[in-house]
Short mmCIF file of C-alpha atoms in Angstrom, two decimals:
data_model
loop_
_atom_site.label_atom_id
_atom_site.label_comp_id
_atom_site.label_asym_id
_atom_site.label_seq_id
_atom_site.Cartn_x
_atom_site.Cartn_y
_atom_site.Cartn_z
CA MET A 1 -21.77 -25.08 -15.36
CA LYS A 2 -24.14 -22.61 -16.98
CA LEU A 3 -25.74 -20.86 -14.01
CA LEU A 4 -28.62 -18.39 -13.77
CA VAL A 5 -28.85 -16.39 -10.55
CA LEU A 6 -32.18 -14.65 -9.96
CA GLY A 7 -30.99 -11.58 -8.13
CA GLY A 8 -27.22 -11.62 -7.71
CA THR A 9 -26.42 -8.16 -6.43
CA HIS A 10 -26.96 -8.40 -2.65
CA HIS A 11 -25.85 -10.63 0.21
CA VAL A 12 -26.45 -14.32 -0.71
CA GLY A 13 -26.95 -13.66 -4.39
CA ARG A 14 -23.77 -11.65 -4.66
CA ALA A 15 -21.80 -14.36 -2.81
CA VAL A 16 -23.21 -17.03 -5.19
CA VAL A 17 -22.19 -15.01 -8.25
CA GLU A 18 -18.66 -14.41 -6.95
CA ALA A 19 -18.16 -18.06 -5.97
CA ALA A 20 -19.49 -19.23 -9.35
CA LEU A 21 -17.16 -16.95 -11.29
CA GLN A 22 -14.19 -18.10 -9.18
CA ARG A 23 -15.07 -21.70 -10.14
CA GLY A 24 -15.17 -20.79 -13.78
CA ASP A 25 -18.91 -21.14 -14.24
CA GLU A 26 -20.73 -19.29 -17.02
CA VAL A 27 -22.95 -16.93 -15.02
CA SER A 28 -26.09 -15.00 -15.98
CA THR A 29 -27.99 -12.82 -13.55
CA LEU A 30 -31.57 -11.57 -13.76
CA ASN A 31 -32.57 -8.46 -11.80
CA ARG A 32 -33.75 -4.87 -12.33
CA GLY A 33 -30.19 -3.61 -12.96
CA ILE A 34 -30.49 -0.67 -10.55
CA SER A 35 -28.76 -1.77 -7.34
CA ARG A 36 -25.20 -2.57 -8.44
CA PRO A 37 -23.52 -2.93 -11.77
CA PRO A 38 -23.04 -6.55 -12.86
CA ALA A 39 -19.75 -8.22 -12.01
CA PRO A 40 -17.29 -8.54 -14.87
CA ASP A 41 -17.84 -11.56 -17.08
CA VAL A 42 -21.50 -11.84 -16.03
CA ARG A 43 -24.26 -11.85 -18.60
CA ALA A 44 -26.80 -9.39 -17.15
CA LEU A 45 -30.48 -9.99 -17.95
CA ILE A 46 -32.69 -7.03 -17.00
CA ALA A 47 -36.23 -7.54 -15.77
CA ASP A 48 -38.58 -6.77 -12.93
CA ARG A 49 -39.26 -10.12 -11.24
CA THR A 50 -42.85 -9.07 -10.44
CA ASP A 51 -43.61 -8.65 -14.17
CA THR A 52 -43.81 -12.16 -15.66
CA ALA A 53 -43.83 -10.88 -19.27
CA SER A 54 -40.69 -8.87 -18.56
CA VAL A 55 -38.95 -11.95 -17.13
CA LYS A 56 -40.03 -14.08 -20.11
CA THR A 57 -38.59 -11.54 -22.55
CA ALA A 58 -35.32 -11.24 -20.62
CA LEU A 59 -34.84 -15.02 -20.50
CA GLY A 60 -35.29 -15.25 -24.22
CA ASP A 61 -34.44 -18.78 -25.44
CA GLY A 62 -31.69 -19.30 -22.84
CA GLU A 63 -31.04 -22.63 -21.14
CA TRP A 64 -29.06 -23.27 -17.94
CA ASP A 65 -27.76 -26.21 -15.98
CA ALA A 66 -28.89 -24.66 -12.73
CA VAL A 67 -30.81 -21.75 -11.27
CA ILE A 68 -30.26 -20.13 -7.81
CA ASP A 69 -33.11 -17.97 -6.49
CA THR A 70 -32.98 -15.70 -3.43
CA TRP A 71 -36.42 -14.05 -3.69
CA ILE A 72 -38.05 -13.22 -0.32
CA TRP A 73 -41.35 -11.53 -1.07
CA ALA A 74 -44.57 -12.70 -2.76
CA PRO A 75 -44.42 -16.46 -3.61
CA ARG A 76 -46.29 -15.88 -6.86
CA VAL A 77 -43.11 -14.37 -8.31
CA VAL A 78 -41.14 -17.53 -7.55
CA ARG A 79 -43.93 -19.65 -9.02
CA ASP A 80 -44.00 -17.69 -12.29
CA SER A 81 -40.21 -17.81 -12.67
CA ALA A 82 -40.04 -21.52 -11.90
CA ARG A 83 -42.74 -22.25 -14.46
CA LEU A 84 -40.83 -20.34 -17.11
CA LEU A 85 -37.61 -22.22 -16.32
CA ALA A 86 -38.97 -25.71 -15.77
CA ASP A 87 -38.03 -26.99 -19.20
CA ARG A 88 -34.79 -24.98 -19.60
CA ALA A 89 -32.90 -25.69 -16.34
CA GLY A 90 -31.91 -28.99 -14.76
CA HIS A 91 -31.77 -27.80 -11.14
CA TYR A 92 -33.43 -25.05 -9.07
CA GLY A 93 -31.78 -24.04 -5.80
CA TYR A 94 -34.07 -21.88 -3.63
CA VAL A 95 -32.58 -19.98 -0.69
CA SER A 96 -35.26 -20.39 1.99
CA THR A 97 -35.18 -19.96 5.74
CA ARG A 98 -35.68 -21.91 8.93
CA GLY A 99 -38.59 -19.52 9.39
CA VAL A 100 -40.71 -21.89 7.28
CA HIS A 101 -41.02 -24.06 10.40
CA ARG A 102 -43.99 -23.49 12.68
CA TRP A 103 -43.39 -21.86 16.07
CA PRO A 104 -42.33 -22.91 18.55
CA TRP A 105 -39.32 -24.61 17.02
CA PRO A 106 -38.61 -27.79 18.96
CA PRO A 107 -35.13 -28.29 20.38
CA ALA A 108 -32.74 -30.02 17.97
CA ALA A 109 -35.31 -29.74 15.14
CA ASP A 110 -34.41 -31.21 11.78
CA GLU A 111 -36.04 -30.88 8.34
CA SER A 112 -39.11 -32.84 9.50
CA ALA A 113 -40.27 -30.18 11.98
CA PRO A 114 -43.86 -28.85 11.30
CA LEU A 115 -44.15 -26.22 8.59
CA VAL A 116 -46.29 -23.05 8.33
CA GLU A 117 -49.27 -22.95 6.02
CA ALA A 118 -48.55 -21.16 2.74
CA ASP A 119 -49.89 -20.47 -0.74
CA PRO A 120 -47.49 -20.65 -3.73
CA GLY A 121 -49.68 -18.26 -5.66
CA SER A 122 -49.94 -15.62 -2.96
CA GLU A 123 -49.21 -11.97 -3.76
CA ASP A 124 -48.59 -11.26 -0.06
CA GLY A 125 -44.97 -11.15 1.08
CA SER A 126 -45.53 -9.56 4.49
CA ASP A 127 -45.22 -12.74 6.50
CA TYR A 128 -41.55 -13.81 5.91
CA GLY A 129 -41.98 -17.44 6.90
CA ALA A 130 -45.17 -17.98 4.95
CA ALA A 131 -43.72 -16.17 1.93
CA LYS A 132 -40.63 -18.40 1.90
CA ARG A 133 -42.71 -21.54 2.39
CA GLY A 134 -44.93 -20.43 -0.47
CA GLY A 135 -41.75 -20.00 -2.55
CA GLU A 136 -40.68 -23.53 -1.65
CA LEU A 137 -44.02 -24.94 -2.75
CA ALA A 138 -43.83 -22.93 -6.00
CA VAL A 139 -40.42 -24.39 -6.81
CA LEU A 140 -41.51 -27.92 -5.98
CA GLU A 141 -44.54 -27.52 -8.21
CA SER A 142 -42.32 -27.02 -11.30
CA PHE A 143 -39.07 -28.83 -10.43
CA GLY A 144 -40.08 -31.60 -7.98
CA GLU A 145 -37.03 -33.73 -7.12
CA ARG A 146 -34.82 -31.32 -9.09
CA ALA A 147 -35.49 -28.59 -6.46
CA LEU A 148 -33.10 -27.86 -3.57
CA LEU A 149 -34.60 -25.99 -0.64
CA ALA A 150 -31.82 -24.44 1.47
CA ARG A 151 -33.42 -23.45 4.78
CA ALA A 152 -30.75 -21.02 6.06
CA GLY A 153 -30.25 -20.01 9.66
CA MET A 154 -28.44 -16.81 10.76
CA ILE A 155 -26.28 -15.76 7.81
CA LEU A 156 -23.11 -13.77 8.61
CA GLY A 157 -20.15 -12.65 6.51
CA PRO A 158 -19.45 -9.99 3.84
CA TYR A 159 -22.36 -8.24 2.10
CA GLU A 160 -24.67 -8.66 5.07
CA ASP A 161 -27.45 -6.03 4.89
CA VAL A 162 -29.67 -7.01 7.82
CA GLY A 163 -27.93 -5.14 10.62
CA ARG A 164 -26.07 -7.80 12.58
CA ILE A 165 -22.29 -7.92 12.32
CA PRO A 166 -21.85 -4.63 10.39
CA TRP A 167 -23.71 -2.83 13.20
CA TRP A 168 -21.58 -4.49 15.86
CA LEU A 169 -18.32 -3.75 14.08
CA ARG A 170 -19.22 -0.09 13.74
CA ARG A 171 -20.22 0.08 17.42
CA LEU A 172 -16.98 -1.59 18.56
CA GLU A 173 -15.04 0.79 16.30
CA LYS A 174 -16.25 3.77 18.43
CA GLY A 175 -14.36 2.34 21.41
CA GLY A 176 -15.01 2.93 25.09
CA ARG A 177 -17.24 0.76 27.15
CA VAL A 178 -19.70 -1.20 25.02
CA LEU A 179 -22.90 -2.73 26.38
CA ALA A 180 -23.07 -6.40 25.43
CA PRO A 181 -26.24 -8.50 25.76
CA GLY A 182 -25.82 -11.24 28.32
CA PRO A 183 -25.33 -13.94 29.09
CA ALA A 184 -21.89 -14.04 27.54
CA GLU A 185 -22.05 -17.84 27.37
CA ALA A 186 -25.27 -17.88 25.29
CA ARG A 187 -24.77 -20.25 22.35
CA LEU A 188 -25.19 -19.27 18.69
CA GLN A 189 -25.56 -21.15 15.42
CA TYR A 190 -24.67 -19.43 12.14
CA ILE A 191 -23.35 -19.86 8.60
CA ASP A 192 -20.96 -17.71 6.58
CA VAL A 193 -22.68 -16.55 3.40
CA ARG A 194 -19.80 -17.78 1.29
CA ASP A 195 -20.00 -21.29 2.80
CA LEU A 196 -23.70 -21.28 1.92
CA ALA A 197 -22.90 -20.13 -1.64
CA ASP A 198 -20.22 -22.78 -2.11
CA TRP A 199 -22.55 -25.53 -0.89
CA LEU A 200 -25.40 -24.35 -3.18
CA LEU A 201 -23.06 -24.56 -6.17
CA ARG A 202 -21.57 -27.94 -5.31
CA SER A 203 -25.13 -29.24 -4.74
CA ALA A 204 -26.14 -27.94 -8.17
CA ASP A 205 -23.19 -29.81 -9.70
CA ARG A 206 -24.56 -33.04 -8.15
CA GLY A 207 -28.19 -32.29 -8.88
CA LEU A 208 -28.98 -32.57 -5.19
CA GLY A 209 -32.65 -32.14 -4.34
CA GLY A 210 -34.74 -31.96 -1.17
CA ALA A 211 -34.97 -29.71 1.86
CA TYR A 212 -31.95 -29.02 4.08
CA THR A 213 -31.44 -26.99 7.22
CA ALA A 214 -28.54 -24.97 5.85
CA THR A 215 -26.67 -23.55 8.78
CA GLY A 216 -23.58 -24.36 10.85
CA ARG A 217 -23.04 -26.71 13.72
CA PRO A 218 -25.55 -26.34 16.59
CA ARG A 219 -24.47 -24.04 19.42
CA ALA A 220 -21.09 -23.66 17.70
CA ILE A 221 -19.98 -20.41 19.37
CA THR A 222 -20.95 -18.19 22.30
CA THR A 223 -21.91 -14.52 22.12
CA GLU A 224 -18.66 -13.84 23.91
CA ASP A 225 -16.74 -15.74 21.17
CA LEU A 226 -18.41 -13.60 18.55
CA LEU A 227 -17.68 -10.25 20.10
CA THR A 228 -14.21 -10.92 21.50
CA THR A 229 -13.11 -12.40 18.16
CA ALA A 230 -14.43 -9.26 16.47
CA LEU A 231 -12.23 -7.21 18.78
CA GLU A 232 -9.21 -9.41 18.04
CA VAL A 233 -9.44 -9.16 14.27
CA THR A 234 -10.10 -5.41 14.28
CA GLY A 235 -7.75 -4.39 17.08
CA PHE A 236 -10.25 -1.98 18.59
CA ALA A 237 -9.52 -0.70 22.12
CA THR A 238 -13.02 -1.49 23.47
CA GLU A 239 -14.29 -2.90 26.75
CA LEU A 240 -17.26 -5.24 26.64
CA VAL A 241 -19.63 -4.76 29.58
CA TRP A 242 -22.09 -7.69 29.86
CA ALA A 243 -25.62 -6.80 30.85
CA PRO A 244 -27.81 -9.47 32.47
CA ALA A 245 -30.78 -10.45 30.36
CA ASP A 246 -33.29 -9.41 33.03
CA LEU A 247 -31.77 -5.87 33.10
CA MET A 248 -32.04 -5.65 29.32
CA ARG A 249 -35.70 -6.66 29.52
CA ARG A 250 -36.49 -4.18 32.32
CA GLU A 251 -34.97 -1.39 30.21
CA GLY A 252 -36.96 -2.47 27.19
CA LEU A 253 -33.84 -2.90 25.05
CA THR A 254 -33.79 -4.91 21.85
CA LEU A 255 -29.99 -5.40 21.75
CA GLY A 256 -29.48 -9.12 21.35
CA LEU A 257 -32.63 -9.54 19.28
CA GLU A 258 -30.47 -9.23 16.17
CA LEU A 259 -28.57 -12.34 17.22
CA GLY A 260 -31.64 -14.37 18.05
CA LEU A 261 -30.88 -14.39 21.79
CA TYR A 262 -34.57 -13.85 22.54
CA LEU A 263 -37.84 -13.12 20.76
CA PRO A 264 -39.58 -9.71 20.43
CA ASP A 265 -41.77 -10.53 23.46
CA GLY A 266 -38.66 -11.09 25.58
CA THR A 267 -38.91 -14.84 25.87
CA VAL A 268 -35.86 -17.04 25.24
CA PRO A 269 -36.71 -19.32 22.28
CA SER A 270 -36.11 -23.04 22.15
CA GLY A 271 -34.55 -24.37 19.01
CA MET A 272 -33.15 -21.08 17.71
CA HIS A 273 -29.49 -22.04 17.76
CA ASP A 274 -29.49 -25.83 18.10
CA ALA A 275 -30.95 -27.07 14.84
CA ASN A 276 -29.97 -30.58 13.81
CA THR A 277 -27.71 -30.02 10.76
CA GLY A 278 -26.58 -33.64 10.32
CA ALA A 279 -28.20 -33.84 6.89
CA VAL A 280 -26.54 -30.79 5.37
CA PHE A 281 -23.10 -31.70 6.64
CA SER A 282 -23.56 -35.21 5.24
CA ALA A 283 -24.45 -33.47 1.98
CA GLY A 284 -21.11 -31.69 1.86
CA LEU A 285 -21.44 -28.39 3.74
CA THR A 286 -18.13 -27.08 5.07
CA ILE A 287 -17.68 -24.15 7.48
CA ARG A 288 -14.76 -21.71 7.72
CA PRO A 289 -13.45 -20.38 11.07
CA LEU A 290 -15.36 -17.54 12.79
CA ARG A 291 -12.22 -15.42 12.71
CA ASN A 292 -12.17 -15.51 8.91
CA THR A 293 -15.84 -14.54 8.71
CA LEU A 294 -15.38 -11.51 10.95
CA ALA A 295 -12.06 -10.35 9.49
CA ASP A 296 -13.43 -10.54 5.94
CA THR A 297 -16.61 -8.71 6.96
CA TRP A 298 -14.53 -5.88 8.45
CA ALA A 299 -12.32 -5.72 5.33
CA TRP A 300 -15.43 -5.48 3.13
CA LEU A 301 -16.87 -2.63 5.27
CA GLN A 302 -13.56 -0.73 5.11
CA THR A 303 -13.44 -1.13 1.33
CA GLU A 304 -17.05 -0.51 0.34
CA GLY A 305 -18.56 1.28 3.32
CA ASP A 306 -21.82 0.44 5.05
CA PRO A 307 -24.35 -1.29 2.82
CA ALA A 308 -27.75 0.15 2.10
CA PRO A 309 -30.08 -1.58 4.62
CA HIS A 310 -32.30 -4.33 3.31
CA PRO A 311 -35.86 -2.95 2.88
CA ASP A 312 -37.34 -5.64 5.14
CA ALA A 313 -34.64 -5.47 7.80
CA PRO A 314 -35.45 -3.68 11.09
CA SER A 315 -33.84 -0.32 11.56
CA THR A 316 -30.47 -0.77 13.28
CA ASP A 317 -31.37 2.30 15.33
CA THR A 318 -33.75 0.04 17.27
CA TRP A 319 -30.98 -2.05 18.83
CA ILE A 320 -29.76 0.72 21.13
CA ASP A 321 -28.99 4.45 21.03
CA ALA A 322 -25.98 6.16 22.62
CA ALA A 323 -27.89 7.82 25.44
CA THR A 324 -29.70 4.62 26.46
CA GLU A 325 -26.43 2.65 26.30
CA GLN A 326 -24.70 5.10 28.63
CA ARG A 327 -27.62 5.06 31.09
CA VAL A 328 -27.50 1.28 31.31
CA LEU A 329 -23.69 1.22 31.53
CA ALA A 330 -23.94 3.56 34.51
CA GLN A 331 -26.07 0.96 36.31
CA LEU A 332 -23.36 -1.66 35.73
#
């Protein structure tokens, strides 16, 4: 397959490029060329996505079987790229988010849950859900049934730059008693970035279109599964000390917010980790074991070091600082 990845240097985009090369696809990437050097055997097209003329020049007269786009800011940028590619690509896979659904998410929601209002021509990318929904509408405008909208849930695995598992692995590495956000039996739903990448590519092969909630099985693991498995694969001598949710709220801590255990106002959300994913599994999604996800994430961190934080990700310093952690541990 001739594949064009818009982005391709971070997180999902990087995973897509690596999976495509492993399959033997002919891969082009389009980005500014300043974050990471292109992978070997990739044709690197250099352009600023916000500059439509620059993108048009970089694309030249190229044609591709499929496009994968991971853009997260102003929808207008997606609209302009999709228009340029409408007659030169057979398939457009857009990495979206469950955040396009209107709050509150109903329990066991599927792809038919209500969506936020959005404008595909908007220059505003400050509202993540609205920006992604605008991107969806922009892709649909040019590609229609040839568009695949992958509404991802919590994405884990190597290359993560949003402060979830890398933060936890570094904290566990320090050893000692570690404050863990209770309850330990809280259920989580997630997807490994490489499983998402593989599914996007297989879907492009088939020309699959439509919207899919692209995450793993509902309530697949517990918070305790996540953290104890992290300890097992790393071998750290660390003791997890589980803090009741009401204590965390009284102390004003945000630890646990990164895993979607509660919302910024302290309420426990419905529908966060129990999305109905029947459609995406019927469409061929496969999921690797949690142990593999965590072990490979740790191996990546050891090899490459901590990633530069995503510009839109919250500061990981907000989860908890050492002094606050020790104060709360003393109460337990």
